[in-house]
PDB file of C-alpha atoms in Angstrom:
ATOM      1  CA  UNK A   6      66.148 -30.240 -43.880  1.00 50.00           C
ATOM      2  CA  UNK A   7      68.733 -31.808 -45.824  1.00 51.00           C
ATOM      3  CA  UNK A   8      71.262 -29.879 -48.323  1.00 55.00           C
ATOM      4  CA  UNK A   9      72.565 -32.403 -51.705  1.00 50.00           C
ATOM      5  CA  UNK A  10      73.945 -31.926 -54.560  1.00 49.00           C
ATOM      6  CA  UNK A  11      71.126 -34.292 -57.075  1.00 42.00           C
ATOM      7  CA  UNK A  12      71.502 -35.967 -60.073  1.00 40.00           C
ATOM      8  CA  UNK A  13      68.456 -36.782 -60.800  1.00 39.00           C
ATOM      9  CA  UNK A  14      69.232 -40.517 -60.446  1.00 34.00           C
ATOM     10  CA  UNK A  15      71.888 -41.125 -57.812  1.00 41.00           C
ATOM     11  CA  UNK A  16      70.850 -38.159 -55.874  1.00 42.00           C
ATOM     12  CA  UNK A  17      67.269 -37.291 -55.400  1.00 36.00           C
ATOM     13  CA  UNK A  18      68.068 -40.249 -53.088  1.00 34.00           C
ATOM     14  CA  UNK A  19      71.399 -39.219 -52.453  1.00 38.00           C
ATOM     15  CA  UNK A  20      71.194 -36.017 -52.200  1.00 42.00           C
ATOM     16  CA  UNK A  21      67.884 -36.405 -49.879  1.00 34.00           C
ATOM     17  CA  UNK A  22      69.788 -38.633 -47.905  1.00 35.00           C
ATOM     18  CA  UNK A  23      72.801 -36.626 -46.786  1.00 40.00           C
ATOM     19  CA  UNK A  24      73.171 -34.384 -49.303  1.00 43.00           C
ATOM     20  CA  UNK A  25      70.903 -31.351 -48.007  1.00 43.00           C
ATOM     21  CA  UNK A  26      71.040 -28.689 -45.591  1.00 44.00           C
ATOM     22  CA  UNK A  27      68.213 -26.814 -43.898  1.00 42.00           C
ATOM     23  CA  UNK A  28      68.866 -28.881 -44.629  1.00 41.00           C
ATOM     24  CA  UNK A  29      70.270 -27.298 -47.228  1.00 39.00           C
ATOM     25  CA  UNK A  30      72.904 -29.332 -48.428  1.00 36.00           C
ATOM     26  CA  UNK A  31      74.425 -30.161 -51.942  1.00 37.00           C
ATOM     27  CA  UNK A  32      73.193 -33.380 -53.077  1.00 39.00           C
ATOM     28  CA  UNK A  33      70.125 -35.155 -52.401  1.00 39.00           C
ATOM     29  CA  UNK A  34      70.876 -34.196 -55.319  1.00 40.00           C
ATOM     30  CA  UNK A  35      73.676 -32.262 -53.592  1.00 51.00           C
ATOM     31  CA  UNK A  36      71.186 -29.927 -52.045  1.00 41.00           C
ATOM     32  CA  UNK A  37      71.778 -28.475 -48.887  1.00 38.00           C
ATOM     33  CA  UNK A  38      72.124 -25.487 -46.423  1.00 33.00           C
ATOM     34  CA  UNK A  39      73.386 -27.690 -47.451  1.00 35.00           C
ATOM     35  CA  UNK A  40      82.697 -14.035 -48.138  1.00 32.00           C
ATOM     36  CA  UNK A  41      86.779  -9.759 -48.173  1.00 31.00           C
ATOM     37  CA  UNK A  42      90.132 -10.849 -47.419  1.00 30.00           C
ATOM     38  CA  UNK A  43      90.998 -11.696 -43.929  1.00 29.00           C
ATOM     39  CA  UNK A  44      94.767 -12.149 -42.393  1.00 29.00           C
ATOM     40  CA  UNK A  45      96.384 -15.381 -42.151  1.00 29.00           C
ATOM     41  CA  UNK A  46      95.546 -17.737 -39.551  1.00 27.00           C
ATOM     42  CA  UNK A  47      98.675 -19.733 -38.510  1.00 29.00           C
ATOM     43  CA  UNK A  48      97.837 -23.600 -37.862  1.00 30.00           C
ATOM     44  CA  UNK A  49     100.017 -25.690 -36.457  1.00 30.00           C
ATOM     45  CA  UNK A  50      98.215 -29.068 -36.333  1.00 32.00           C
ATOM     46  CA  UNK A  51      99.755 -32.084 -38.012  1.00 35.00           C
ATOM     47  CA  UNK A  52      97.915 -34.167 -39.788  1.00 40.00           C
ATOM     48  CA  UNK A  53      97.149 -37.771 -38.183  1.00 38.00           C
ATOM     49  CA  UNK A  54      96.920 -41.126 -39.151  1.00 44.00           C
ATOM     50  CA  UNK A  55      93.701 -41.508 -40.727  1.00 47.00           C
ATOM     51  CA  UNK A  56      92.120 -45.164 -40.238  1.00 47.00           C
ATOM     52  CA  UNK A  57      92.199 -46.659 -43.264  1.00 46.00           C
ATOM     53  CA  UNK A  58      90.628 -50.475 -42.113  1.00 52.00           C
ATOM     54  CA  UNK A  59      87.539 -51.158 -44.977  1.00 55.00           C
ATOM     55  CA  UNK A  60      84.168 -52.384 -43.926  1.00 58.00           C
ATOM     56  CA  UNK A  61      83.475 -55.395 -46.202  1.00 57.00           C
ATOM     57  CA  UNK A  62      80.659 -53.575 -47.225  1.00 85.00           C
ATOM     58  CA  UNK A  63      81.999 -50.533 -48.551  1.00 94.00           C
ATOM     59  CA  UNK A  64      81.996 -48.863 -52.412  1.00 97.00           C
ATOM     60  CA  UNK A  65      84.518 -47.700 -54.359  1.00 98.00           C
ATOM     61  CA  UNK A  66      84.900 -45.891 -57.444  1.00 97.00           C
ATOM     62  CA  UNK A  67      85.495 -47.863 -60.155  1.00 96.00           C
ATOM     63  CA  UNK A  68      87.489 -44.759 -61.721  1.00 97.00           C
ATOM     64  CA  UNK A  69      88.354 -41.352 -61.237  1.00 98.00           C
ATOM     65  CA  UNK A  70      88.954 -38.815 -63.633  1.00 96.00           C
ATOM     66  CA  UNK A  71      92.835 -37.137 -63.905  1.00 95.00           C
ATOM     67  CA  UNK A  72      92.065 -34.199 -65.890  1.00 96.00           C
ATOM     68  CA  UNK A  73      91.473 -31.088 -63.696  1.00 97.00           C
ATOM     69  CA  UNK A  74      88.183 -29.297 -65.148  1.00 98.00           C
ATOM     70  CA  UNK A  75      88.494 -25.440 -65.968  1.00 97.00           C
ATOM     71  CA  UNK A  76      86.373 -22.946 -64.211  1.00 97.00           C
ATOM     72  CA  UNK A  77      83.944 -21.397 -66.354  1.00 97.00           C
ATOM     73  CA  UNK A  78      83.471 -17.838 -66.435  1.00 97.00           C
ATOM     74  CA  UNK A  79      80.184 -15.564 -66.542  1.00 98.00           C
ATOM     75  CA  UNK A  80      79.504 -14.043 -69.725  1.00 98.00           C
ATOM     76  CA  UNK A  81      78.517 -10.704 -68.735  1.00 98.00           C
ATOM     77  CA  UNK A  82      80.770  -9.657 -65.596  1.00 98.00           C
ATOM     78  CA  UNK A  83      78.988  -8.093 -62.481  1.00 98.00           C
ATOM     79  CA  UNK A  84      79.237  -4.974 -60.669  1.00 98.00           C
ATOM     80  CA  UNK A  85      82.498  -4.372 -59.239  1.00 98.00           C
ATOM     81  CA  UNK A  86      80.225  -4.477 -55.957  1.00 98.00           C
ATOM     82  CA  UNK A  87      77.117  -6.634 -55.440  1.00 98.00           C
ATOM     83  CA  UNK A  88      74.338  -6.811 -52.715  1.00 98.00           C
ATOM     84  CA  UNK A  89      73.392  -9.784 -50.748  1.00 99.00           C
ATOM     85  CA  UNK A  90      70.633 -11.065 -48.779  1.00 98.00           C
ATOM     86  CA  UNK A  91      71.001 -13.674 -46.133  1.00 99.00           C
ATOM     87  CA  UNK A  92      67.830 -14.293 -45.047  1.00 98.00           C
ATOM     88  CA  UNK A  93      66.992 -15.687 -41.280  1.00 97.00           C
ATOM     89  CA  UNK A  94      65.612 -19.333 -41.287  1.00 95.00           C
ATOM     90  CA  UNK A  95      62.092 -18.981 -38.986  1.00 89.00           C
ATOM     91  CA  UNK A  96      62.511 -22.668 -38.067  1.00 84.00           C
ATOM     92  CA  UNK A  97      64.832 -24.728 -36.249  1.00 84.00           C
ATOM     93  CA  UNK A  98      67.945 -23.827 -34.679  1.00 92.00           C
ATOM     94  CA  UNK A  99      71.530 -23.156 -36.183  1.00 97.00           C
ATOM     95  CA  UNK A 100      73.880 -26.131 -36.274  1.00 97.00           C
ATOM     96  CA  UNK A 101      76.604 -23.771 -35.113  1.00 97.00           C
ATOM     97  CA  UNK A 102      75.820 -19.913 -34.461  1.00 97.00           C
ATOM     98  CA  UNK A 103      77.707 -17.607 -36.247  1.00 98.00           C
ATOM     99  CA  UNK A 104      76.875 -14.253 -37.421  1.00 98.00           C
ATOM    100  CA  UNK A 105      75.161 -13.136 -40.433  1.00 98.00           C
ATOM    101  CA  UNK A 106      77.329 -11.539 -43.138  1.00 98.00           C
ATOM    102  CA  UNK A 107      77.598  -7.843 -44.191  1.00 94.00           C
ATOM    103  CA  UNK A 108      75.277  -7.193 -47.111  1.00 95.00           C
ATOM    104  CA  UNK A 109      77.934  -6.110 -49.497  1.00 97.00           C
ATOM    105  CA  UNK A 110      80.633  -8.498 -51.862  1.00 98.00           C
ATOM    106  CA  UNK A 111      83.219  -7.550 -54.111  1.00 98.00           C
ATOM    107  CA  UNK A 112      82.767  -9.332 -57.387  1.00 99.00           C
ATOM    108  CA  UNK A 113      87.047  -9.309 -57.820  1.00 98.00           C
ATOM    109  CA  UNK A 114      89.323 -10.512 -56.763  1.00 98.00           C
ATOM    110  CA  UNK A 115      90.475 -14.322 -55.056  1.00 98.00           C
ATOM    111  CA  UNK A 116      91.189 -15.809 -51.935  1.00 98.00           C
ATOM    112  CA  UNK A 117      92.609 -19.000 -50.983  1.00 99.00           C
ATOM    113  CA  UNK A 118      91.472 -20.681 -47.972  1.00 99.00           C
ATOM    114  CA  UNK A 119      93.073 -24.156 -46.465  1.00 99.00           C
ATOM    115  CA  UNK A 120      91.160 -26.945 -44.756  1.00 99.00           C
ATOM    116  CA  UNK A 121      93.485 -28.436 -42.365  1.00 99.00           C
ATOM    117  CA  UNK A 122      92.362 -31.718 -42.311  1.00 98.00           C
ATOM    118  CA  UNK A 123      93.655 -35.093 -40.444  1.00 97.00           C
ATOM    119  CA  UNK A 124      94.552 -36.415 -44.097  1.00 98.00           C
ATOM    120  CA  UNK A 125      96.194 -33.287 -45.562  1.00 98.00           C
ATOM    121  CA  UNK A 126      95.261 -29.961 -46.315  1.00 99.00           C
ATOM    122  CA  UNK A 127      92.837 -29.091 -49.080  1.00 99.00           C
ATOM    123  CA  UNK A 128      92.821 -25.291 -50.768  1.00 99.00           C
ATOM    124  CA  UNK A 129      90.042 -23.810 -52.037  1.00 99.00           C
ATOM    125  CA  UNK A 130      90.307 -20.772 -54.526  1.00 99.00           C
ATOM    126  CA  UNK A 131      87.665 -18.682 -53.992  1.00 99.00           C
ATOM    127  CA  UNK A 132      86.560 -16.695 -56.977  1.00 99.00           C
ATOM    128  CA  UNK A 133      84.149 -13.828 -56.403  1.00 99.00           C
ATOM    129  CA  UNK A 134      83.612 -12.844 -60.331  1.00 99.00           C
ATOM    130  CA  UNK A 135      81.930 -16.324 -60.018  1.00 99.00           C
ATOM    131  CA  UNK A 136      79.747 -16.232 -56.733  1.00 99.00           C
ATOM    132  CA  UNK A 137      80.556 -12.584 -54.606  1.00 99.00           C
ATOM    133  CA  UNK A 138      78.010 -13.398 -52.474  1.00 99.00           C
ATOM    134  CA  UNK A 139      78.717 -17.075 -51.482  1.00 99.00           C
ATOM    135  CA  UNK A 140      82.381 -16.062 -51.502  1.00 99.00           C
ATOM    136  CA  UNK A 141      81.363 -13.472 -48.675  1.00 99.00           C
ATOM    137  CA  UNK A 142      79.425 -15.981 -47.044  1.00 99.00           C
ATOM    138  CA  UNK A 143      82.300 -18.680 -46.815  1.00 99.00           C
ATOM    139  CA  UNK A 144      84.894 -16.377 -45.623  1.00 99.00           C
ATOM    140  CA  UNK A 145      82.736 -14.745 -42.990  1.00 99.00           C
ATOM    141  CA  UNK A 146      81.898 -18.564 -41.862  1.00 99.00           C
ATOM    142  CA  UNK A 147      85.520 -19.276 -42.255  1.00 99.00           C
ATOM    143  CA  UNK A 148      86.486 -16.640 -40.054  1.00 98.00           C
ATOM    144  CA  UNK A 149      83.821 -17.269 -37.140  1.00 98.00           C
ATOM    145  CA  UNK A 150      85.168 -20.727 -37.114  1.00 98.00           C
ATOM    146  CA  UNK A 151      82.120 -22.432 -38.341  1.00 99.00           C
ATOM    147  CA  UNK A 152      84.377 -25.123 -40.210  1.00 99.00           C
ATOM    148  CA  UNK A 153      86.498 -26.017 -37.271  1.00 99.00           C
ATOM    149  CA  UNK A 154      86.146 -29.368 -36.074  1.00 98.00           C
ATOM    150  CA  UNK A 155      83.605 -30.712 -37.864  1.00 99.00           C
ATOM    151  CA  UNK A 156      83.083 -33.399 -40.670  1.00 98.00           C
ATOM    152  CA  UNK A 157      83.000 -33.932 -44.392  1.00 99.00           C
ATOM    153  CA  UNK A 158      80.078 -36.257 -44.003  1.00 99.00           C
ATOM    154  CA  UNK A 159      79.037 -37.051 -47.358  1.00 99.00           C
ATOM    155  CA  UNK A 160      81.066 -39.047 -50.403  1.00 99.00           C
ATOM    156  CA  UNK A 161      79.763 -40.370 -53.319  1.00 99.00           C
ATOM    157  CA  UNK A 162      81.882 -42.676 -55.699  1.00 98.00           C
ATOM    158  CA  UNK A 163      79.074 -43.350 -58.484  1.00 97.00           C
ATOM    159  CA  UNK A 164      80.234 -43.082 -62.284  1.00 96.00           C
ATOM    160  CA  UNK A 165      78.408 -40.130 -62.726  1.00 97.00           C
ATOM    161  CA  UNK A 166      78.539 -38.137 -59.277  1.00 98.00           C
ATOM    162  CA  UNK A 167      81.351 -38.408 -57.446  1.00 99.00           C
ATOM    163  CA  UNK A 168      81.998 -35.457 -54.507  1.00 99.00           C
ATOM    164  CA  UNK A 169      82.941 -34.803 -51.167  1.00 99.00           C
ATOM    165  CA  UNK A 170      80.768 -33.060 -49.002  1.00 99.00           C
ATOM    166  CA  UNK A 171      81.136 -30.763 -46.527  1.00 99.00           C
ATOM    167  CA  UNK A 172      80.140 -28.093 -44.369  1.00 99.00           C
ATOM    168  CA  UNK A 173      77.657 -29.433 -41.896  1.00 98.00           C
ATOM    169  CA  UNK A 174      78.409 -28.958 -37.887  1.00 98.00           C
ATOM    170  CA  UNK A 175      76.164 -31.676 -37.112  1.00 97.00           C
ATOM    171  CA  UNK A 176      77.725 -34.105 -39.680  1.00 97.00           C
ATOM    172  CA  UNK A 177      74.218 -35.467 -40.733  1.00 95.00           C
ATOM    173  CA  UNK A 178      73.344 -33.291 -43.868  1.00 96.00           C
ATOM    174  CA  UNK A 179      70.948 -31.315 -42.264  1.00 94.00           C
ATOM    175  CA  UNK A 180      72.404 -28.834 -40.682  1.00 97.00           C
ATOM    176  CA  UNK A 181      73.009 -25.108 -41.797  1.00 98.00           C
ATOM    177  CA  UNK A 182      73.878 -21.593 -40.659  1.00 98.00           C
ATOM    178  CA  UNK A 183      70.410 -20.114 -39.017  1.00 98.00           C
ATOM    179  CA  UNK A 184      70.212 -18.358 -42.369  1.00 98.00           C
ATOM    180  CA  UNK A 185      69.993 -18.772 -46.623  1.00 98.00           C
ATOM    181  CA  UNK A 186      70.772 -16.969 -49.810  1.00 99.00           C
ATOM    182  CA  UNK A 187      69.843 -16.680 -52.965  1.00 99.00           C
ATOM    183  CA  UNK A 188      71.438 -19.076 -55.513  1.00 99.00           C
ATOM    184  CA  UNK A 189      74.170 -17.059 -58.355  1.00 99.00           C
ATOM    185  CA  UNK A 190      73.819 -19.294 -61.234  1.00 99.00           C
ATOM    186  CA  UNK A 191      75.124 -17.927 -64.966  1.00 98.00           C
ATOM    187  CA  UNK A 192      74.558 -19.506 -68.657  1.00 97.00           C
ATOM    188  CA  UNK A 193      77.475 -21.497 -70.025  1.00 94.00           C
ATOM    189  CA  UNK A 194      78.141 -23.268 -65.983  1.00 97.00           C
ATOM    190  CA  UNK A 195      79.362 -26.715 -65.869  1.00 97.00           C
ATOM    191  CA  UNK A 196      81.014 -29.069 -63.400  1.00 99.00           C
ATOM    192  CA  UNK A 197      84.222 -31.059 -63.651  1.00 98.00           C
ATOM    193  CA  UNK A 198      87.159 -31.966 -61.440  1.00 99.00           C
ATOM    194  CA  UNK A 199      88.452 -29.897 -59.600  1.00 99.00           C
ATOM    195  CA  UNK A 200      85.123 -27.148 -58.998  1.00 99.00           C
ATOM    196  CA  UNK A 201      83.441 -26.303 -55.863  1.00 99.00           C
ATOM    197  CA  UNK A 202      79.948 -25.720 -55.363  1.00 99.00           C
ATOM    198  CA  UNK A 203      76.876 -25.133 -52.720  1.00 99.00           C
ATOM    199  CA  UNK A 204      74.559 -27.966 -51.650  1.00 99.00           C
ATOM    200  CA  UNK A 205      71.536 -27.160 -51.434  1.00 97.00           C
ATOM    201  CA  UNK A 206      67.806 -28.219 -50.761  1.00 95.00           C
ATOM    202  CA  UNK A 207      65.994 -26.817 -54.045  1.00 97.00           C
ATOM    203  CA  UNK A 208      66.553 -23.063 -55.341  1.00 98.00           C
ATOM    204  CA  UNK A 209      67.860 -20.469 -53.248  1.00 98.00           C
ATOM    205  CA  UNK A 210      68.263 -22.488 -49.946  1.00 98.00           C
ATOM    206  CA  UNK A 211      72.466 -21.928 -49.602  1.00 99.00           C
ATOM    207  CA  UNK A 212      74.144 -22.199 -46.209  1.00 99.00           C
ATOM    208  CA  UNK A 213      76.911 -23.473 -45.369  1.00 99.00           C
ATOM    209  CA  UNK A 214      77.008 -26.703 -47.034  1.00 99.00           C
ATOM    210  CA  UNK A 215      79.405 -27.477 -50.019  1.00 99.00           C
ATOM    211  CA  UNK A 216      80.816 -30.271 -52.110  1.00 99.00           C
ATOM    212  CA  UNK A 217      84.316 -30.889 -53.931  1.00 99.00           C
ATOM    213  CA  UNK A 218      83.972 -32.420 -57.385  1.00 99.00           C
ATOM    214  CA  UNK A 219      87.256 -35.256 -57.448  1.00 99.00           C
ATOM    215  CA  UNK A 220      85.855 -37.062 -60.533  1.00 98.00           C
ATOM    216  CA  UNK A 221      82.353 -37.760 -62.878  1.00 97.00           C
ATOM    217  CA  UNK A 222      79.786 -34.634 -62.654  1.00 97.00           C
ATOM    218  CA  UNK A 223      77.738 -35.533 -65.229  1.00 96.00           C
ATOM    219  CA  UNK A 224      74.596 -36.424 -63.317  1.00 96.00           C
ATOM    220  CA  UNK A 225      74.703 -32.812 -61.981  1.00 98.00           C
ATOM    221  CA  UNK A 226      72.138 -29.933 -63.288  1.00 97.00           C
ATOM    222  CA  UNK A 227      73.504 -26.366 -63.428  1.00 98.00           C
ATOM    223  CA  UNK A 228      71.748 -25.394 -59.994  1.00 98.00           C
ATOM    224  CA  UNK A 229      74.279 -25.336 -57.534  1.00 99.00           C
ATOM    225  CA  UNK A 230      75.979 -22.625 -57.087  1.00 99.00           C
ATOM    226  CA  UNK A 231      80.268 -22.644 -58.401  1.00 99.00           C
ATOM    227  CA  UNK A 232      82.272 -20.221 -56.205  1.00 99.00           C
ATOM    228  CA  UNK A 233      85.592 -21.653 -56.617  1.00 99.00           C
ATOM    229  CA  UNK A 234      88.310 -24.739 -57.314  1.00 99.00           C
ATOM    230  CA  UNK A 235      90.661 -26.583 -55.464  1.00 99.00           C
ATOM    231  CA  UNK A 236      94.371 -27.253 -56.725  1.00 98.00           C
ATOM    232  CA  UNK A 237      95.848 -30.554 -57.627  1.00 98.00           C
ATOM    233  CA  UNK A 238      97.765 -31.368 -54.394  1.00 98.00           C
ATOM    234  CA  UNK A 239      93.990 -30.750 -52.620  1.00 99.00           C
ATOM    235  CA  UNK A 240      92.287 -33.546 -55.341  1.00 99.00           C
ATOM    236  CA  UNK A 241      95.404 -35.894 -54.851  1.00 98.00           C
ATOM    237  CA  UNK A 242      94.343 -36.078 -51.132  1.00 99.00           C
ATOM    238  CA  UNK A 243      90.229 -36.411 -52.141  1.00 99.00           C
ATOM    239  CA  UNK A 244      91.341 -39.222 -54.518  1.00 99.00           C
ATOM    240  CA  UNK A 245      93.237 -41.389 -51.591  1.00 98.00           C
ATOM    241  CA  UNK A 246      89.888 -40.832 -49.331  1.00 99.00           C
ATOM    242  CA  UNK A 247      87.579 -42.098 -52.366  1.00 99.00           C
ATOM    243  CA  UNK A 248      90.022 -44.630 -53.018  1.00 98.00           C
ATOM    244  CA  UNK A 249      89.795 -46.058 -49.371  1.00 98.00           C
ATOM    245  CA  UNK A 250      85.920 -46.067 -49.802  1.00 98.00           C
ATOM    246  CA  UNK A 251      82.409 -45.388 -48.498  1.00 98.00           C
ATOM    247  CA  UNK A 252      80.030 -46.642 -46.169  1.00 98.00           C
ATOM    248  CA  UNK A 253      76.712 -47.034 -48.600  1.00 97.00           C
ATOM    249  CA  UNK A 254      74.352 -45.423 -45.867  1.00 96.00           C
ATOM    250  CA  UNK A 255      72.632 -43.144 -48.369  1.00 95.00           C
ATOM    251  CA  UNK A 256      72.375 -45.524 -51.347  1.00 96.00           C
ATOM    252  CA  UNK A 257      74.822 -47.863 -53.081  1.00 96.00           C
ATOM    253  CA  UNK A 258      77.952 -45.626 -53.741  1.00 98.00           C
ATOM    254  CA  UNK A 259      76.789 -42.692 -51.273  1.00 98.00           C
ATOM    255  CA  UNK A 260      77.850 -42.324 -47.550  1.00 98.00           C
ATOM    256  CA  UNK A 261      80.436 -41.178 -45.221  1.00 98.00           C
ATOM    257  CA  UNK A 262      83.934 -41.792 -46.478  1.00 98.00           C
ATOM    258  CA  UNK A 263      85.438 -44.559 -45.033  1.00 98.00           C
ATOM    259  CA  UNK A 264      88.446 -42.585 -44.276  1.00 98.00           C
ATOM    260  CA  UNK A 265      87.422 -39.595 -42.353  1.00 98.00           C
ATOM    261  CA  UNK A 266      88.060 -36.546 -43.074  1.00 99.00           C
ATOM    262  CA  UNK A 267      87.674 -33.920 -40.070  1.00 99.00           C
ATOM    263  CA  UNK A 268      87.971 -30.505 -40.604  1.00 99.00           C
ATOM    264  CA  UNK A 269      90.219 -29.556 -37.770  1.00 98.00           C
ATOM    265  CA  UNK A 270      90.875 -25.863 -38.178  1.00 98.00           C
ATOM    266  CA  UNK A 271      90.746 -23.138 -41.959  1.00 98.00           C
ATOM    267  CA  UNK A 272      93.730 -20.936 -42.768  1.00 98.00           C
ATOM    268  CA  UNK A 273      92.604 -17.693 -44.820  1.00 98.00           C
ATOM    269  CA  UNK A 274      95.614 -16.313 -46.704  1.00 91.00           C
TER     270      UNK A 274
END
């Protein structure tokens, strides 16, 4: 099954396309399937030169947004300490298999973990007052090495959804964890530049798929889950792989990046 994030235009094709994961995945409309602190990781890897040559075919985004969004906050905190259920999918097989996380989050706190990717590194601030339990989830997958060498398969560029998605070992949108949780959606959430979220394949189907706002979120509905943000320096290498392009597999504006972007190895700090 297929994780996307969907706006209701763009991505129940989009997001069914390559945008879901047990799918569960974060766009078909980003749908998709589509965690504690942890010591650093060093990484040594330099970056490499990313092929930048552009299939005549490919779309671009006619603009892209400069002005970082804010993260929202919930209006009523939660419990300093939240339970969590990831739930074992009965069918199909694991894109990668990993471990299940421990049951219990703490909803304070942040932690920063870097993508080391062959076009620069992108940092995501995790935020566990927003999302404990997909916070717990990421880290544990983090840790296990689920993100290591695998590919951010999904980019859209239209005017009113434009994301990079990521998570999936099998780099088709369909592939997940071996397991799902329950969505952590608040009143008052909105999308912007800058905000990460879970793909997913319809309510309560997280995994391991997730998607980077760089631009336009308008298209998106408040059900997909925000657990954190990445910085300026991270967006500033998004924007040069949206400016090289996509390869319109999915739907015009909706494919695999025409400059790859392979997740090589994640830093926690």
């Amino acid at each position: 099954m297929r994780t996307r994030v969907t706006a209701a235009l763009v991505c129940a094709a989009l997001l069914a396309a390559g945008c879901t994961e047990k799918t569960t995945g974060a766009a078909k409309a980003i749908a998709a399937p589509p965690t504690t602190t942890a010591p650093s990781v060093s990484v040594t890897t330099p970056p490499v030169s990313p092929d930048t040559s552009q299939p005549a075919s490919a779309d671009f985004p006619s603009s892209i947004p400069s002005t970082r969004a804010t993260e929202p906050t919930r209006p009523t905190p939660l419990p300093a300490t939240v339970k969590c259920d990831y739930v074992t999918d009965t069918g199909g097989s694991p894109a990668k298999v990993v471990a299940k996380p421990g049951g219990q989050a703490s909803s304070t706190g942040t932690q920063t973990v870097a993508l080391i990717t062959g076009v620069g590194q992108i940092s995501i601030k995790l935020n566990r007052a927003l999302a404990p339990c997909t916070v717990n989830n990421f880290l544990s997958l983090a840790r296990q090495g689920y993100f290591d060498n695998t590919t951010c398969h999904r980019m859209t560029t239209v005017d009113t959804l434009q994301v990079l998605q990521c998570g999936d070992p099998t780099g088709q949108g369909t592939g997940g964890p071996g397991y799902s949780f329950d969505d952590e959606l608040f009143d008052g959430m909105t999308y912007g530049r800058g905000i990460v979220a879970m793909a997913n394949a319809g309510p309560n189907t997280n995994g391991s798929q997730f998607f980077i706002i760089y631009g336009d979120s308008s298209a998106l509905q408040p059900t997909y889950t925000i657990f954190g943000s990445v910085d300026e320096a991270s967006l500033q290498v998004i924007d040069t792989v949206a400016k090289s392009g996509v390869n319109p597999t999915n739907g015009p504006g909706d494919g695999p990046p025409v400059m790859p972007v392979t997740i090589a190895s994640t830093t926690i700090n």
